[in-house]
Amino acid sequence: MDMKQILIFGLFLVPVLTCKMNRCYDEHELSDAAERKLRMHYPQPPEPSTQNAPDSPASCPVDHFHQQPPQDISERSLSPWRYLLVTNKDHYPSTYAEAQCLCSGCILIQNKGPPVESHDYISYPVKQSRVFLKKELCDDGKRYHLKPVTVDVAVGCTCTRVKTSS
C-alpha cells in the first residue's frame, strides 16, 4: 500500500469508527447498550452494602467504639464512615454508593482510656475516579448517545493531620 491508498483508507475508516462510538439509541435500547459498554470497556467495582438514610444525622460513634467489635472496616476505622446511595438519572449506572465520613475529627485511644474524638486530626474522604456513561441527546432530539465521564466518588475515609498555615 502506498501513502495515497493509506490516506484514502483512513478517510473512510474514521467516519465509520466515529459513528460507532457516538451511536444513537432509542430510550428502550439505552439501558442494554449502557450495560454492554460498561461490562466491555468500563468494569465497575462491586457496590458495598448501603444505608440510604440522608435524613438521619451522621454522628461520630465514639461512645460505641469499644462496645462490640464490628466486622466491617468502615466501623473499625479511626475515621469511620457509612455508605449512602447517590442517584443520577442521566448516568449509567444511575445509582451508586458513596462514603460519608461520620466524624469531623478522628477517634483516638490514649493510655488505655476511653476513646475520644480528637480534632487535632480530621476525617478526610478517600476518592476513586470512576467512569460512568452519561446519557446525552443526539442531534435528532429523539435518541441518545452514551458519553463516558469520570466522576470522583468517595469510597472511604482516612485520618489526616490538620493543615496548618505557615
Backbone as a ProteinNet text record, in pm:
[ID]
protein_1_A
[PRIMARY]
MDMKQILIFGLFLVPVLTCKMNRCYDEHELSDAAERKLRMHYPQPPEPSTQNAPDSPASCPVDHFHQQPPQDISERSLSPWRYLLVTNKDHYPSTYAEAQCLCSGCILIQNKGPPVESHDYISYPVKQSRVFLKKELCDDGKRYHLKPVTVDVAVGCTCTRVKTSS
[TERTIARY]
83.2	0	87.5	60.5	136.3	64.7	125.7	75.3	-62.2	-86	-214.6	-326.7	-301.6	-402.4	-430.7	-326.7	-343.8	-428.8	-402	-477.1	-623.7	-650.9	-789.9	-860.2	-792.6	-848.9	-882.7	-791.1	-812	-930.4	-949.5	-1061.9	-1195.8	-1199.9	-1322.9	-1342	-1233.2	-1240.7	-1277.6	-1225.7	-1250.3	-1399.2	-1474.3	-1617.9	-1692	-1653.3	-1718.3	-1695.1	-1570.8	-1539.5	-1607.8	-1608	-1671.7	-1821.3	-1881.3	-2024.4	-2055.8	-1973	-1995.5	-1982.9	-1886.1	-1864.2	-1977.7	-2035.6	-2141.7	-2277.2	-2296.6	-2422	-2537.6	-2648.7	-2768	-2860.6	-2923	-3010.6	-3147.7	-3250.9	-3384.8	-3386	-3485	-3496.2	-3497	-3564.9	-3573.9	-3445.4	-3357.8	-3228.9	-3117.7	-3137.5	-3031.5	-2974.8	-3059.6	-3013.6	-2928.7	-2973.5	-2897	-2762.9	-2763.4	-2638.5	-2541.3	-2592.2	-2506.1	-2446.4	-2527	-2475.2	-2367.6	-2389	-2291	-2159.6	-2168.3	-2047.9	-1973.6	-2047.7	-1983.5	-1910.8	-1975.3	-1915.9	-1790.9	-1795.6	-1684	-1568.6	-1600.9	-1497.3	-1468.6	-1566.6	-1551.2	-1604	-1530.5	-1578.3	-1601.3	-1710.1	-1748.6	-1706.8	-1664.6	-1629.7	-1756.6	-1744.2	-1862.5	-1914.4	-2044.7	-2105.3	-2106.6	-2066.3	-2073.9	-2218.5	-2244	-2379	-2403.3	-2524.5	-2554.2	-2673.6	-2680.9	-2798.7	-2834.2	-2951.8	-2991.9	-3073.7	-3005.7	-3072.5	-3021.3	-3039.9	-2986.5	-3054	-3176	-3245.2	-3185.6	-3126.7	-3068.8	-2932	-2906.2	-2777.8	-2663.1	-2556.3	-2436	-2370.8	-2347.1	-2283.9	-2160.9	-2063.1	-1938	-1961.9	-1934.7	-1968.5	-1865.1	-1814.9	-1711.9	-1761.4	-1884.8	-1937.5	-1950.9	-1968.5	-1991.2	-1865.4	-1754.1	-1634.1	-1582.5	-1589.2	-1536.1	-1643.4	-1769.6	-1874.8	-1879	-1884.6	-1882.4	-1788.2	-1702.7	-1607.1	-1679	-1684.9	-1751.9	-1670.7	-1740.3	-1676.3	-1630.2	-1706.5	-1680.4	-1569.4	-1481.5	-1368.6	-1416.2	-1530.3	-1581.4	-1616.2	-1645.5	-1678.1	-1556.4	-1454.3	-1332.3	-1233.6	-1251.6	-1158.3	-1157.8	-1044.2	-1035.8	-1104.7	-1141.9	-1219	-1336.3	-1437.4	-1545.1	-1633	-1698.5	-1786.2	-1905.7	-2004.4	-2119.4	-2136.4	-2207.5	-2233.9	-2376.5	-2391.7	-2522.5	-2538.9	-2661.9	-2689.1	-2701.9	-2636.6	-2644.7	-2709.9	-2805.8	-2875	-2858.8	-2822.3	-2814.4	-2878.1	-2998	-3076.7	-3011.5	-2921.9	-2856.7	-2731	-2694.1	-2572.6	-2605.1	-2516.5	-2521.7	-2390.5	-2386.2	-2502.9	-2562.6	-2694.6	-2763	-2760.3	-2735.7	-2727.2	-2596.4	-2527.2	-2401.6	-2386	-2298.5	-2273.6	-2157.3	-2173.4	-2066.3	-2047.5	-1921.6	-1889.6	-1912.5	-1962.4	-1979.3	-1907.8	-1809.7	-1735.9	-1830.7	-1821.3	-1910	-1853.2	-1723.6	-1660	-1591.9	-1588.1	-1508.8	-1362.2	-1340.5	-1205.6	-1181	-1089.4	-1058.3	-1067	-1104.6	-1118.6	-980	-943.1	-814.3	-835.2	-748.2	-748.3	-609.1	-602.2	-472.3	-465.3	-354.3	-329.6	-440.8	-490.1	-595.2	-721.5	-738.2	-858.8	-971.7	-1083	-1195.5	-1162.8	-1221.9	-1197.6	-1253.6	-1182.9	-1226.8	-1209.7	-1292.3	-1275.6	-1177.8	-1065.5	-962.4	-974.8	-974	-979.3	-839.8	-736.6	-600.6	-582.4	-671.8	-673.6	-811.4	-819.7	-950.2	-979.2	-1107.4	-1151.1	-1162.6	-1104.4	-1098.2	-1141.5	-1232.7	-1277.9	-1167	-1159.5	-1068	-1150	-1102.9	-1181.1	-1117.9	-1204	-1162.6	-1231.6	-1158.7	-1218.9	-1292.7	-1417.2	-1498.3	-1552.7	-1565.6	-1621.9	-1769.5	-1851.3	-1994.1	-2025	-2137.3	-2181.8	-2293.9	-2272.8	-2371.9	-2462.4	-2591.1	-2691.6	-2704.1	-2676.7	-2688.5	-2775.7	-2853.7	-2945.7	-2868.5	-2909.8	-2849.6	-2906.8	-2849.3	-2891.9	-3037.5	-3091	-3230.2	-3329.7	-3281.9	-3367.6	-3457.8	-3441.4	-3528.8	-3451.4	-3328.6	-3249	-3131.1	-3058.4	-2949	-2821.4	-2707.1	-2579.8	-2519.7	-2422.1	-2360.6	-2218.4	-2191.7	-2059.7	-1992.6	-1869.7	-1800	-1758.3	-1787.3	-1746.4	-1682.2	-1584.6	-1515.3	-1568.6	-1602.5	-1655.6	-1570.8	-1530.3	-1459.2	-1562.7	-1554.6	-1650.7	-1577.7	-1631.8	-1573.5	-1600.3	-1493.9	-1506.2	-1475.1	-1429	-1396.4	-1344.5	-1297.9	-1241.8	-1111.4	-1023.5	-896.4	-867.9	-778.4	-737.1	-616.4	-620.4	-506.5	-478.6	-359.8	-326.8	-397.1	-429.3	-493.9	-391.7	-435.9	-346.8	-317.6	-194	-157.7	-102.6	-140.3	-87	45.5	143.9	274.7	301.3
-118.1	0	124.2	211.9	336.7	439	551.7	653.7	705	718.1	767.7	669.2	538.5	437.5	435.3	449.9	451.9	572.4	687.9	808.5	793.4	740.6	720.3	620.2	511.5	411	474.2	557.8	625.8	720.6	789.5	881.7	808.7	686.3	607.5	542.2	506.8	436	528.1	649.5	740.7	770.8	804.6	829.1	705.7	586.4	464	444.3	460.8	445.2	552.9	677.1	786	761.9	714.1	686.6	576.7	471.1	360.5	408.3	495.9	542.4	633.9	712.1	806.1	756.3	628	570	620.1	646.6	692.3	573.9	575	466.8	521.7	441.3	473.5	454.8	513.5	504.5	359.3	270.4	130.7	51.3	98	31.6	79.9	195	265.7	187.2	132.7	61.4	-60.6	-140.3	-257.5	-217	-111.1	-63.1	-15.2	53.9	103.4	-13.2	-113.4	-230	-301	-313.7	-378.8	-300.5	-169.9	-86.3	-86.4	-77.9	-79.5	-211.3	-321.4	-454	-471.1	-425.4	-446.9	-348	-221.4	-117.4	-53.8	-51.6	18.7	-68.3	-172.8	-260	-178.4	-206.8	-133.4	-211	-138.9	-207.2	-260.7	-362.7	-412.3	-305.6	-297.2	-197.2	-248.6	-164.4	-204.4	-201	-262.3	-254.7	-111	-64.4	76.9	94.1	214.2	260	392.2	401.8	529.7	604.9	670.9	742.1	885.5	964.5	1101	1187.9	1147.9	1227.5	1207.7	1089	1065.2	1132	1207.4	1277.4	1178.7	1209.1	1126.8	1168	1071.7	1104.9	1017.5	1075.3	1005	900.3	773.5	666.6	644.3	750.1	739	653.1	676.3	604.8	455.1	415.1	273.9	205.1	276.2	225.6	94.6	77.2	-43.8	-144.3	-109.8	-195.9	-333	-336.9	-465.3	-454	-553	-543	-555.3	-447.7	-452.4	-533.2	-590.3	-670.1	-584.4	-482.1	-402.6	-300.9	-285	-192.3	-48	-15.3	121.5	156.3	55	78.3	61	-10.6	-30	84	162	269.4	377.8	444.8	560.5	681.2	666.3	765.5	690.8	651.9	567.8	639.9	560.4	615.5	524.1	577.1	498	522.5	432.2	447.2	495.8	590.1	639.5	615.5	595.4	578.8	715.3	730.6	852.4	812.6	894.1	863.6	980.1	947.3	1044.6	977.8	1018.9	953.1	962.3	1059.9	1075.7	991.3	917.2	835.6	687.6	606.2	460.4	419.1	346	311.4	437.6	436.6	557.5	567.4	457.3	459	394	459.6	404.5	444.9	374.8	402.8	500.5	595.8	691.3	699.2	704.3	709.2	848.9	852.9	978.1	961.1	1047.2	1040.3	1072.2	992.4	1011.2	1106.1	1126.7	1214.8	1329.9	1446.7	1554.9	1536.3	1488.2	1455.2	1306.3	1251.8	1108.4	1050.7	925.1	858.4	812.7	854.4	816.7	746.5	651.8	582.8	603.6	677.4	707.9	652.2	592.2	539.1	445.5	364.4	266.3	329.5	458.6	527.5	509.8	575.4	564.2	636.6	591.4	658.3	800.5	891.2	1030.2	1073.9	1169.1	1227	1343	1331.4	1435.2	1522	1653.1	1745	1795.4	1728.4	1753.3	1686.9	1594.9	1523	1541.2	1520.1	1529.6	1401.8	1371.6	1262.4	1319.6	1250.9	1302.1	1192.3	1222.9	1119.2	1076.5	946.3	889	872	928.4	928	838.3	784.6	699.1	752.6	761.2	802.2	683.5	706.5	602	656.1	568.3	606.8	569.1	666.6	647.3	679.8	631.3	666.6	768.2	886.2	993.1	988.5	994.6	994.3	1136.1	1151.6	1283.2	1272.3	1375.3	1378.8	1388.6	1309	1315.6	1435.5	1462.8	1577.1	1568.6	1445.7	1432.4	1470.2	1489.7	1531	1421.6	1298.7	1188.6	1072.9	1053.7	940.6	993.7	898.2	934.6	861.4	925.2	853.6	852.3	765.2	746.2	800	893.8	957.1	918.7	863.5	831.4	958.7	963.7	1076	1019.3	1089.6	1047	1126.2	1054.7	1116.2	1066.8	1159	1120.6	1081.6	957	902.9	871	918.2	886	738.8	662.7	518.6	481.8	576	553	682	675.2	792.4	753.1	849.5	828.1	943.7	921.4	1025	1100	1230.7	1311.5	1419.7	1470.6	1584.1	1707.9	1798.5	1924	2007.5	2071.9	2162.3	2282.9	2320.5	2439.8	2542.3	2666.3	2770	2818.8	2831.8	2875	3016.8
0	0	0	-90.9	-89.7	-0.8	19.3	112.1	69.5	-58.3	-108.1	-72.2	-87.3	-54.8	95.9	175.6	321	362.2	303.3	334.8	296	180.1	135.3	226.9	261.5	351.6	486.9	537.8	665.6	661.2	549.7	536.9	542.4	494.9	500.7	637.8	703	830.2	946.9	951	1062.5	1080	975.6	996.8	1047.1	1004.1	1049.7	1198.1	1245.3	1387.1	1470.8	1422.4	1494.5	1507	1400.3	1400.9	1501.6	1507.4	1600.4	1744.4	1772.7	1908.7	1955.1	1866.5	1900.3	1852.6	1852.7	1805.9	1890.9	1825.1	1895	1921.6	2039.8	2082	2118	2089.4	2137.2	2288.5	2353.6	2500.2	2548.6	2476	2520.7	2494.2	2406.6	2379.2	2472.4	2531.6	2603.3	2721.9	2803.7	2922.8	2886.6	2789.5	2746.5	2686.5	2605.5	2544.4	2651.7	2752.9	2861.2	2938.5	2970.8	3043	2962.3	2834.1	2746	2744.4	2725.5	2720.4	2853.4	2963.6	3094.5	3117	3081.7	3102.8	3016.4	2891.7	2798.5	2817.5	2845.6	2844.7	2979.9	3070.4	3197	3311.9	3349.9	3458.4	3585.8	3653.4	3773.5	3898.6	4003.6	4128.5	4194.6	4278.4	4348.9	4444.7	4457.3	4545.1	4689.3	4785	4925.8	4973.8	5087.8	5143.5	5187.7	5164.9	5188.2	5279.5	5332.3	5404.8	5341.1	5284	5226.1	5329.4	5420.7	5528.7	5538.2	5432.2	5436.1	5541.7	5588.7	5689.1	5827.6	5851.3	5983	5989.3	6096.9	6104.5	6122.2	6056.1	6071.8	6203.2	6291.3	6418.6	6437.5	6501.4	6526.8	6636.6	6610.1	6705.1	6814.9	6874.9	6978.5	7095	7140.3	7256.6	7232.8	7108.2	7075.2	7021.2	7023.3	6955.9	7015.5	7148	7210.8	7252.8	7238.4	7291.9	7226.1	7096.3	7026.9	6908.7	6889.7	6778.9	6644.7	6568.1	6438.1	6337	6242.7	6139.3	6020.9	5990.6	5871.2	5895.6	5799.4	5813.3	5830.8	5773.7	5785.7	5930.2	6012.4	6153.2	6245.1	6200.2	6280.6	6263	6160	6127.3	6234.8	6251.4	6340.5	6277.9	6153.1	6080.2	6014.7	6095	6042.7	5940.5	5856	5754	5734.4	5663.1	5619.1	5470.5	5406.7	5263.6	5243.5	5154.5	5114.2	4964.7	4923.3	4780.5	4715.1	4601.6	4521.3	4389.8	4344.4	4218.6	4122.2	3998.9	3890.5	3769.1	3734.2	3628.4	3490.2	3469.3	3338.8	3324.2	3428.2	3424.7	3434	3378.1	3394.1	3456.9	3566.7	3646.2	3707.4	3727	3775.7	3927.8	3996.5	4142.5	4186	4278.6	4329.9	4476.3	4546.7	4688.2	4701.8	4793.1	4821.5	4972.5	5015.8	5157.9	5214.2	5337.8	5411.2	5545.2	5573.2	5699.7	5814.6	5922.5	6037.6	6141.9	6141.2	6240	6166.2	6232.7	6173.4	6213.1	6336	6382	6364.1	6443.9	6438.7	6578.9	6586.7	6715.3	6762.2	6883.3	6940.9	7073.7	7101.9	7230	7288.2	7400.4	7460.8	7602.1	7635.6	7770.3	7817.4	7729.3	7759.1	7817.6	7794	7840.9	7740.2	7766.4	7673	7541.6	7432.4	7304.6	7306	7239.4	7227.4	7082.8	7042.8	6909.4	6920.7	6852.5	6855.6	6730.5	6753.6	6639.5	6601.3	6657.7	6611.2	6474.4	6443.3	6315.7	6253.8	6123.6	6057.8	5978.7	5970.3	5883.2	5742.8	5648.9	5512.7	5416.2	5322.5	5228.5	5132.1	5109.7	5010.4	4884	4773.9	4649.8	4544.5	4460.9	4349.2	4224.1	4115.7	3988.4	3928.7	3891.7	3828.2	3697.3	3601.2	3472	3469.8	3436	3416.2	3271.1	3222.5	3088.7	3102.8	3045.4	3054.5	2932.9	2958.3	2851.8	2797.4	2666.4	2603.2	2479.8	2455.8	2342.4	2210.4	2113.5	1979.8	1903.3	1786.2	1706.1	1662.5	1650.5	1606.8	1717	1841.1	1951.2	2005.5	1954.9	1998.1	2060.3	2016	2063.6	2144.5	2206.5	2295.6	2258.3	2288.1	2281	2422	2440.3	2572	2569.4	2656.8	2663	2794.4	2789.7	2914.1	2988.5	3117.4	3202.5	3329.2	3381.7	3502.5	3621.3	3728	3850	3967	4055.1	4177.2	4282.1	4329.9	4425.7	4555.5	4668.6	4799.5	4828.6	4857	4881.5	5026.8	5105.7	5246	5306.3	5430.6	5497.6	5565.6	5580.4	5648.8	5741.9	5833.8	5928.2	5871.6	5877.8	5834.3	5938.3	5933.5	6019.7	5965.7	6054.6	6015.4	5938.1	5832.6	5758.6	5847.5	5852.3	5928.2	5831.3	5853	5766.6	5823.6	5733.7	5781.7	5742.9
[MASK]
++++++++++++++++++++++++++++++++++++++++++++++++++++++++++++++++++++++++++++++++++++++++++++++++++++++++++++++++++++++++++++++++++++++++++++++++++++++++++++++++++++++

